[in-house]
Amino acid sequence: MNELFIAARALVDGDERRELGFLVERGRFTKIGDAKTLMLEAAHRGTPTRRFPEDRLLVPGFINGHSHAYQVLLRGWADDWSFDKWRSDALYRVVPQLTPDDIYWVFVFAFSEMLAAGITTVVEFFYLNGAGNDHAEAAIRAARETGIRLVFARTWMDAAYAPDAYRETIDEARSRSEALLDRHPDINFCVAPHSLHAASPAMIEAAAAFAAEYDCMLHVHVAEAAYEGEATLREHGATPIRFLDRLGALNERCVAVHAIYIDDEEKELLAERGARVIHNPMTNQYLGDGICDISSLRALGVPLGLGTDADVKPSAIDEMRAASLLQKIARSDGAAFGARAAFDMATASGARALRIDAGRLEEGAFADFVVLDARAIDPWAPAVNALVYRGEDAWVQGAFVGGRRVGGREPSAAASAARGRLRGIAERLVP
């Protein structure tokens, strides 16, 4: 359905604009311009029109570049553990017990939370593939029913220590990935060798070949912890980014998740190869991982995005704030990484990192946008600064994907039902 949206206030490329019209046709912005002019054209054509008043601010939908939605079940009871204990006693013990039906309800709940926080696109880095595609199908169904734009990063993992629910052979991972691609041609599909420690070199090479053959992106956890670099250097004679490069996986299709413990030459190599980086500042703090040097990466021109990762609280606003403030602390410089740079990571830059037409209010882009309550924005302050440094998820009044409202303040019936189902799932699985 075509519709004209009129915004009294909108953030375009980080700058506030007034009285803009946004014509949406077939899920994309096809014309953006003066509100009065577009309203006259809409009236002549009989196009429905919706107006957002002065106390509302229209912004691009937020991009969540890295998520493990099933980890919402881990929050609360495994919060203050070391990373190793959290992984072994929570992630590797509880999550593998989830059934496809459990996955559906967990993902409806998590995706609804994201939409309520203004996240309109999510990259779901999905582990539960060891028994086939039934769990993945449940996650995709949840995305379709909630309306969130899904980028499905299907994990390939063959480490001997991984739970059976996660582990596959290369042939199984490839054939099952092809089956998902055939069944869901409209889904943005990515191949995701888990990491340099959970996917063998042969599996990473196979994943890189798959990405090249199908022209899809390759997501991989890399250099999240210091020990990973030490182990890779000891076992393969190269640090993580250099080893990815040796395996043929470091190129314009590569999305490096975390990239915390890398040296200056590796940062330059990321830029030279056209790779992208997803930063997860809230989860990195939660797990005590470290701080990614996004200031240097941005200066080198590496496309950067933000992710909610463990989904302790899936909030793009919190991630923007953390991304900026952690750089200021790490560099002892209040000007290290400003609000506009953080906002860019959650919108346009994040979309570029994923190679999708979203994250911007621009003709030709997907009509994914968020309507915020602007009453808390000081009239003398730039709106982008207010959003990054003082914003709250409660400001989100509506989330639109392809021009269709799919989320907002009031929880959907499905989200309410999912909360009840999660209580039963947690009682069954959480120790």
Coordinates of C-alpha atoms in Angstrom, one line a residue:
M1 CA 0.0 0.0 0.0
N2 CA 1.3 3.5 -0.9
E3 CA 1.1 6.2 1.7
L4 CA 2.5 9.7 2.3
F5 CA 3.9 10.5 5.7
I6 CA 4.3 14.1 6.8
A7 CA 6.8 14.9 9.5
A8 CA 6.9 18.2 11.3
R9 CA 10.4 17.2 12.4
A10 CA 12.8 14.6 11.0
L11 CA 16.4 13.7 11.4
V12 CA 18.0 13.4 8.0
D13 CA 21.7 12.5 8.0
G14 CA 21.8 13.6 11.6
D15 CA 20.4 17.1 10.9
E16 CA 16.9 18.1 11.9
R17 CA 14.6 19.1 9.1
R18 CA 11.1 20.5 9.3
E19 CA 7.9 19.9 7.3
L20 CA 9.1 17.0 5.2
G21 CA 7.0 14.6 3.2
F22 CA 7.9 11.0 2.7
L23 CA 6.1 9.1 0.0
V24 CA 6.3 5.3 0.5
E25 CA 5.5 3.0 -2.4
R26 CA 6.1 -0.8 -2.4
G27 CA 7.9 -0.5 0.9
R28 CA 10.5 2.1 -0.1
F29 CA 10.8 5.9 0.1
T30 CA 10.2 7.0 -3.5
K31 CA 9.9 10.7 -3.0
I32 CA 11.1 13.0 -0.1
G33 CA 10.5 16.7 -0.2
D34 CA 8.5 19.7 0.9
A35 CA 5.4 18.6 2.8
K36 CA 3.0 21.0 1.2
T37 CA 4.0 20.1 -2.3
L38 CA 3.8 16.4 -1.7
M39 CA 0.4 16.8 0.1
L40 CA -1.0 18.5 -3.0
E41 CA 0.3 15.7 -5.2
A42 CA -1.1 13.0 -2.8
A43 CA -4.5 14.7 -2.8
H44 CA -4.6 14.7 -6.6
R45 CA -3.7 11.0 -6.7
G46 CA -5.8 10.0 -3.8
T47 CA -2.8 8.7 -1.8
P48 CA -3.5 8.3 1.9
T49 CA -1.7 10.7 4.1
R50 CA -0.6 10.5 7.8
R51 CA 0.9 13.4 9.7
F52 CA 3.3 13.3 12.7
P53 CA 2.9 16.6 14.7
E54 CA 5.5 18.9 16.2
D55 CA 5.9 16.8 19.3
R56 CA 7.1 13.8 17.3
L57 CA 10.5 13.3 15.6
L58 CA 10.9 10.9 12.7
V59 CA 14.3 9.1 12.5
P60 CA 15.7 6.2 10.5
G61 CA 14.9 2.8 11.9
F62 CA 17.8 1.5 14.1
I63 CA 20.0 -1.3 12.8
N64 CA 21.0 -4.1 15.2
G65 CA 24.1 -5.6 13.6
H66 CA 24.5 -8.5 15.9
S67 CA 22.1 -10.4 18.1
H68 CA 21.6 -13.8 19.8
A69 CA 17.9 -13.5 20.6
Y70 CA 17.7 -16.7 22.6
Q71 CA 20.1 -15.3 25.1
V72 CA 17.2 -13.3 26.6
L73 CA 16.6 -16.5 28.6
L74 CA 20.1 -16.1 30.2
R75 CA 19.6 -12.6 31.6
G76 CA 19.0 -12.1 35.3
W77 CA 20.3 -15.4 36.6
A78 CA 23.7 -15.5 34.9
D79 CA 24.5 -11.8 35.0
D80 CA 27.7 -11.7 37.1
W81 CA 29.6 -14.7 35.9
S82 CA 32.9 -14.8 34.2
F83 CA 32.8 -15.2 30.4
D84 CA 33.9 -18.9 30.6
K85 CA 31.4 -19.8 33.2
W86 CA 28.6 -17.9 31.4
R87 CA 29.4 -19.7 28.2
S88 CA 29.8 -23.2 29.6
D89 CA 27.0 -23.2 32.3
A90 CA 24.4 -21.0 30.6
L91 CA 24.9 -20.6 26.8
Y92 CA 26.1 -24.2 26.2
R93 CA 23.8 -25.8 28.8
V94 CA 20.5 -24.1 28.6
V95 CA 20.2 -22.9 25.0
P96 CA 20.7 -26.4 23.4
Q97 CA 17.6 -27.6 25.2
L98 CA 15.3 -25.2 23.4
T99 CA 12.8 -26.8 21.0
P100 CA 11.7 -25.2 17.7
D101 CA 8.5 -24.1 19.5
D102 CA 10.5 -22.6 22.3
I103 CA 12.6 -20.7 19.8
Y104 CA 9.5 -19.3 18.1
W105 CA 8.2 -17.8 21.3
V106 CA 11.6 -16.6 22.6
F107 CA 12.2 -14.8 19.3
V108 CA 8.7 -13.3 19.2
F109 CA 9.4 -11.9 22.6
A110 CA 12.9 -10.7 21.7
F111 CA 12.0 -9.2 18.4
S112 CA 9.0 -7.4 19.9
E113 CA 11.3 -5.9 22.5
M114 CA 13.6 -4.7 19.7
L115 CA 10.8 -3.1 17.8
A116 CA 9.5 -1.4 20.9
A117 CA 13.1 0.1 21.2
G118 CA 13.1 1.3 17.6
I119 CA 15.2 -1.5 16.1
T120 CA 13.7 -2.2 12.7
T121 CA 16.5 -4.5 11.3
V122 CA 18.3 -7.2 13.2
V123 CA 21.1 -9.6 12.3
E124 CA 20.3 -12.8 14.1
F125 CA 23.5 -14.8 14.5
F126 CA 21.9 -18.2 15.0
Y127 CA 23.6 -21.3 16.6
L128 CA 20.9 -24.0 16.8
N129 CA 21.6 -25.8 13.6
G130 CA 23.0 -29.2 14.7
A131 CA 19.8 -31.1 14.1
G132 CA 18.8 -29.4 10.9
N133 CA 16.8 -26.3 10.0
D134 CA 13.7 -26.7 12.2
H135 CA 15.0 -24.2 14.8
A136 CA 16.0 -21.7 12.1
E137 CA 12.6 -22.0 10.5
A138 CA 11.0 -21.1 13.8
A139 CA 13.2 -18.0 14.2
I140 CA 12.4 -16.9 10.6
R141 CA 8.7 -17.4 11.3
A142 CA 8.9 -15.2 14.4
A143 CA 10.5 -12.4 12.3
R144 CA 7.8 -12.6 9.7
E145 CA 5.1 -12.5 12.3
T146 CA 6.5 -9.6 14.3
G147 CA 7.4 -7.7 11.1
I148 CA 11.1 -6.9 12.0
R149 CA 13.5 -6.9 9.0
L150 CA 15.6 -10.0 9.4
V151 CA 19.2 -10.6 8.3
F152 CA 19.7 -14.3 9.1
A153 CA 23.3 -15.1 9.9
R154 CA 23.4 -18.9 10.0
T155 CA 26.2 -20.2 12.1
W156 CA 28.6 -22.8 10.9
M157 CA 30.4 -24.5 13.9
D158 CA 32.4 -27.8 14.0
A159 CA 34.5 -27.5 17.1
A160 CA 34.6 -30.8 19.1
Y161 CA 33.8 -29.0 22.3
A162 CA 30.6 -27.4 21.0
P163 CA 27.2 -28.9 22.0
D164 CA 25.6 -31.3 19.5
A165 CA 22.8 -28.8 19.0
Y166 CA 25.4 -26.4 17.5
R167 CA 27.8 -28.6 15.7
E168 CA 27.7 -29.7 12.1
T169 CA 30.0 -31.0 9.4
I170 CA 31.0 -28.7 6.5
D171 CA 28.8 -30.7 4.1
E172 CA 25.8 -30.5 6.5
A173 CA 26.2 -26.7 7.1
R174 CA 26.5 -26.1 3.3
S175 CA 23.5 -28.2 2.3
R176 CA 21.3 -26.9 5.1
S177 CA 22.2 -23.3 4.2
E178 CA 21.3 -23.9 0.6
A179 CA 18.0 -25.3 1.7
L180 CA 17.2 -22.2 3.7
L181 CA 18.2 -20.0 0.8
D182 CA 15.9 -21.9 -1.6
R183 CA 13.0 -21.9 0.9
H184 CA 13.3 -18.2 1.8
P185 CA 14.7 -16.2 -1.2
D186 CA 13.3 -13.0 0.3
I187 CA 15.3 -13.3 3.5
N188 CA 18.7 -11.6 3.7
F189 CA 20.8 -14.6 4.3
C190 CA 24.4 -14.6 5.6
V191 CA 26.9 -17.4 6.4
A192 CA 28.4 -17.2 9.8
P193 CA 31.4 -19.4 10.7
H194 CA 31.2 -18.9 14.5
S195 CA 34.8 -17.9 15.3
L196 CA 38.4 -18.9 14.8
H197 CA 38.1 -21.2 17.8
A198 CA 34.7 -22.8 17.1
A199 CA 35.0 -23.2 13.4
S200 CA 37.9 -25.1 11.8
P201 CA 40.1 -23.4 9.2
A202 CA 38.6 -25.7 6.6
M203 CA 35.1 -24.7 7.7
I204 CA 36.0 -21.0 7.5
E205 CA 37.4 -21.5 4.0
A206 CA 34.3 -23.3 3.0
A207 CA 32.1 -20.5 4.4
A208 CA 34.1 -17.9 2.5
A209 CA 33.7 -19.9 -0.7
F210 CA 29.9 -20.2 0.0
A211 CA 29.7 -16.4 0.5
A212 CA 31.4 -15.8 -2.7
E213 CA 29.3 -18.3 -4.7
Y214 CA 26.0 -16.9 -3.3
D215 CA 27.2 -13.2 -3.0
C216 CA 26.1 -13.1 0.6
M217 CA 27.9 -11.6 3.7
L218 CA 30.0 -13.6 6.0
H219 CA 29.7 -12.8 9.8
V220 CA 32.3 -14.0 12.2
H221 CA 33.2 -13.4 15.9
V222 CA 36.8 -12.3 16.0
A223 CA 39.2 -11.0 18.6
E224 CA 36.6 -10.7 21.3
A225 CA 39.0 -11.8 24.0
A226 CA 42.7 -11.5 24.5
Y227 CA 43.1 -15.3 24.8
E228 CA 41.7 -15.8 21.3
G229 CA 44.6 -13.9 19.7
E230 CA 47.1 -15.7 21.8
A231 CA 45.6 -19.1 20.8
T232 CA 45.4 -18.2 17.1
L233 CA 49.0 -17.0 17.1
R234 CA 50.2 -20.2 18.9
E235 CA 48.2 -22.6 16.8
H236 CA 48.4 -21.0 13.4
G237 CA 51.2 -18.5 13.5
A238 CA 49.1 -15.5 12.9
T239 CA 46.8 -13.1 14.8
P240 CA 43.1 -13.3 14.2
I241 CA 42.6 -10.7 11.4
R242 CA 45.7 -11.9 9.6
F243 CA 44.6 -15.5 9.9
L244 CA 41.2 -14.6 8.5
D245 CA 43.0 -13.0 5.6
R246 CA 45.1 -16.0 5.0
L247 CA 42.0 -18.2 4.9
G248 CA 40.5 -15.9 2.2
A249 CA 37.7 -14.7 4.4
L250 CA 38.7 -11.1 4.9
N251 CA 37.2 -9.1 2.1
E252 CA 34.3 -6.8 1.3
R253 CA 31.8 -9.5 2.4
C254 CA 33.4 -10.0 5.8
V255 CA 31.6 -8.6 8.9
A256 CA 34.0 -8.9 11.8
V257 CA 32.0 -8.9 15.1
H258 CA 33.9 -7.4 18.1
A259 CA 37.4 -6.9 16.7
I260 CA 38.6 -5.7 20.1
Y261 CA 42.1 -7.2 20.4
I262 CA 43.7 -6.2 17.1
D263 CA 46.8 -4.2 16.4
D264 CA 47.2 -1.1 14.2
E265 CA 48.3 -3.2 11.2
E266 CA 45.2 -5.4 11.5
K267 CA 43.0 -2.3 11.6
E268 CA 44.6 -1.1 8.4
L269 CA 44.2 -4.6 6.9
L270 CA 40.5 -4.5 7.7
A271 CA 40.2 -1.2 5.8
E272 CA 42.3 -2.4 2.9
R273 CA 40.2 -5.5 2.4
G274 CA 36.9 -3.6 2.6
A275 CA 35.8 -5.5 5.7
R276 CA 33.2 -4.2 8.2
V277 CA 33.1 -4.2 12.0
I278 CA 30.1 -4.6 14.4
H279 CA 30.7 -3.1 17.8
N280 CA 28.7 -4.4 20.8
P281 CA 29.6 -2.0 23.6
M282 CA 26.9 -3.0 26.2
T283 CA 27.6 -6.7 25.9
N284 CA 31.4 -6.1 25.9
Q285 CA 31.0 -4.3 29.2
Y286 CA 28.6 -6.9 30.6
L287 CA 31.0 -9.8 29.8
G288 CA 34.2 -7.8 30.6
D289 CA 35.5 -8.2 27.1
G290 CA 37.2 -4.9 26.4
I291 CA 36.7 -1.8 24.2
C292 CA 36.9 -1.9 20.4
D293 CA 38.9 1.0 18.9
I294 CA 36.1 2.3 16.7
S295 CA 37.7 5.8 16.6
S296 CA 40.7 4.5 14.7
L297 CA 38.5 2.2 12.5
R298 CA 36.2 5.0 11.6
A299 CA 39.2 7.2 10.7
L300 CA 40.4 4.5 8.4
G301 CA 37.0 4.3 6.6
V302 CA 35.9 0.9 7.9
P303 CA 32.0 0.7 7.9
L304 CA 30.9 0.3 11.5
G305 CA 27.7 -0.9 13.0
L306 CA 26.3 -1.6 16.5
G307 CA 24.9 -4.8 17.9
T308 CA 23.0 -5.8 21.1
D309 CA 24.7 -9.2 21.1
A310 CA 23.7 -11.0 24.3
D311 CA 20.4 -9.0 24.4
V312 CA 20.6 -8.2 28.1
K313 CA 18.7 -5.1 27.1
P314 CA 18.2 -4.8 23.3
S315 CA 18.4 -1.0 23.0
A316 CA 20.0 0.8 20.1
I317 CA 19.9 4.0 22.2
D318 CA 21.9 2.5 25.0
E319 CA 24.4 1.1 22.4
M320 CA 24.9 4.5 20.8
R321 CA 25.5 6.1 24.2
A322 CA 27.9 3.4 25.3
A323 CA 29.8 3.5 22.0
S324 CA 30.4 7.2 22.4
L325 CA 31.2 7.3 26.1
L326 CA 33.5 4.4 26.1
Q327 CA 35.7 6.0 23.4
K328 CA 35.8 9.2 25.5
I329 CA 37.0 7.2 28.5
A330 CA 39.4 5.0 26.5
R331 CA 41.1 8.1 25.0
S332 CA 40.6 10.5 27.8
D333 CA 39.1 12.9 25.2
G334 CA 35.6 14.3 25.3
A335 CA 35.8 14.8 21.6
A336 CA 36.9 11.3 20.7
F337 CA 33.6 10.0 19.3
G338 CA 30.6 12.3 19.2
A339 CA 26.9 11.8 19.1
R340 CA 26.6 12.1 15.3
A341 CA 29.2 9.3 14.8
A342 CA 27.3 7.1 17.3
F343 CA 24.0 7.8 15.6
D344 CA 25.5 7.0 12.2
M345 CA 26.6 3.6 13.5
A346 CA 23.1 2.8 14.5
T347 CA 21.6 3.9 11.2
A348 CA 23.3 4.6 7.9
S349 CA 26.8 3.3 8.6
G350 CA 25.3 0.2 10.3
A351 CA 23.2 -0.5 7.1
R352 CA 26.3 0.0 4.9
A353 CA 28.2 -2.5 7.1
L354 CA 25.5 -5.1 6.4
R355 CA 25.0 -4.1 2.7
I356 CA 21.3 -3.3 3.0
D357 CA 19.2 -0.4 1.8
A358 CA 18.1 0.8 5.2
G359 CA 19.2 3.1 8.0
R360 CA 18.5 6.4 6.2
L361 CA 15.7 8.7 5.2
E362 CA 16.5 8.7 1.5
E363 CA 14.8 8.1 -1.7
G364 CA 15.2 4.5 -2.8
A365 CA 15.9 3.2 0.7
F366 CA 13.6 0.8 2.6
A367 CA 10.9 2.8 4.4
D368 CA 12.0 1.7 7.8
F369 CA 11.6 4.5 10.4
V370 CA 10.9 5.3 14.0
V371 CA 8.7 7.9 15.5
L372 CA 10.0 9.4 18.8
D373 CA 8.3 11.5 21.4
A374 CA 10.2 14.8 21.0
R375 CA 8.8 16.5 24.1
A376 CA 11.9 15.6 26.1
I377 CA 14.3 17.2 23.6
D378 CA 15.5 20.6 24.8
P379 CA 14.5 23.2 22.2
W380 CA 18.1 24.7 22.3
A381 CA 19.8 21.3 21.8
P382 CA 20.6 19.4 18.6
A383 CA 18.1 16.5 18.5
V384 CA 20.8 13.9 17.7
N385 CA 22.8 14.9 20.9
A386 CA 19.6 14.6 23.0
L387 CA 18.8 11.2 21.5
V388 CA 22.3 9.7 22.1
Y389 CA 23.1 11.2 25.5
R390 CA 19.7 11.5 27.1
G391 CA 17.4 9.3 25.0
E392 CA 15.3 6.5 26.4
D393 CA 13.5 3.6 24.7
A394 CA 10.3 5.0 26.1
W395 CA 10.6 7.8 23.6
V396 CA 9.8 5.3 20.8
Q397 CA 6.1 5.8 19.9
G398 CA 6.1 3.7 16.7
A399 CA 8.4 1.5 14.6
F400 CA 7.7 1.2 10.8
V401 CA 9.2 -1.4 8.5
G402 CA 8.5 -1.0 4.8
G403 CA 6.1 1.8 5.7
R404 CA 4.0 -0.5 7.9
R405 CA 3.7 0.0 11.6
V406 CA 5.0 -3.0 13.4
G407 CA 5.9 -1.8 16.9
G408 CA 5.5 0.9 19.5
R409 CA 4.7 1.5 23.1
E410 CA 1.8 -0.9 23.4
P411 CA 2.8 -4.6 23.3
S412 CA 1.2 -6.6 20.6
A413 CA -1.0 -9.6 21.4
A414 CA 1.8 -11.9 20.3
A415 CA 4.4 -10.2 22.5
S416 CA 2.1 -10.5 25.5
A417 CA 1.5 -14.1 24.8
A418 CA 5.2 -14.7 24.3
R419 CA 6.0 -13.3 27.7
G420 CA 3.7 -15.8 29.3
R421 CA 5.2 -18.7 27.3
L422 CA 8.7 -17.6 28.3
R423 CA 7.9 -18.0 31.9
G424 CA 7.1 -21.6 31.4
I425 CA 10.2 -22.2 29.2
A426 CA 12.4 -20.6 31.9
E427 CA 10.8 -22.7 34.7
R428 CA 11.6 -25.8 32.7
L429 CA 15.2 -25.0 31.6
V430 CA 16.8 -22.4 33.9
P431 CA 18.5 -24.0 36.9

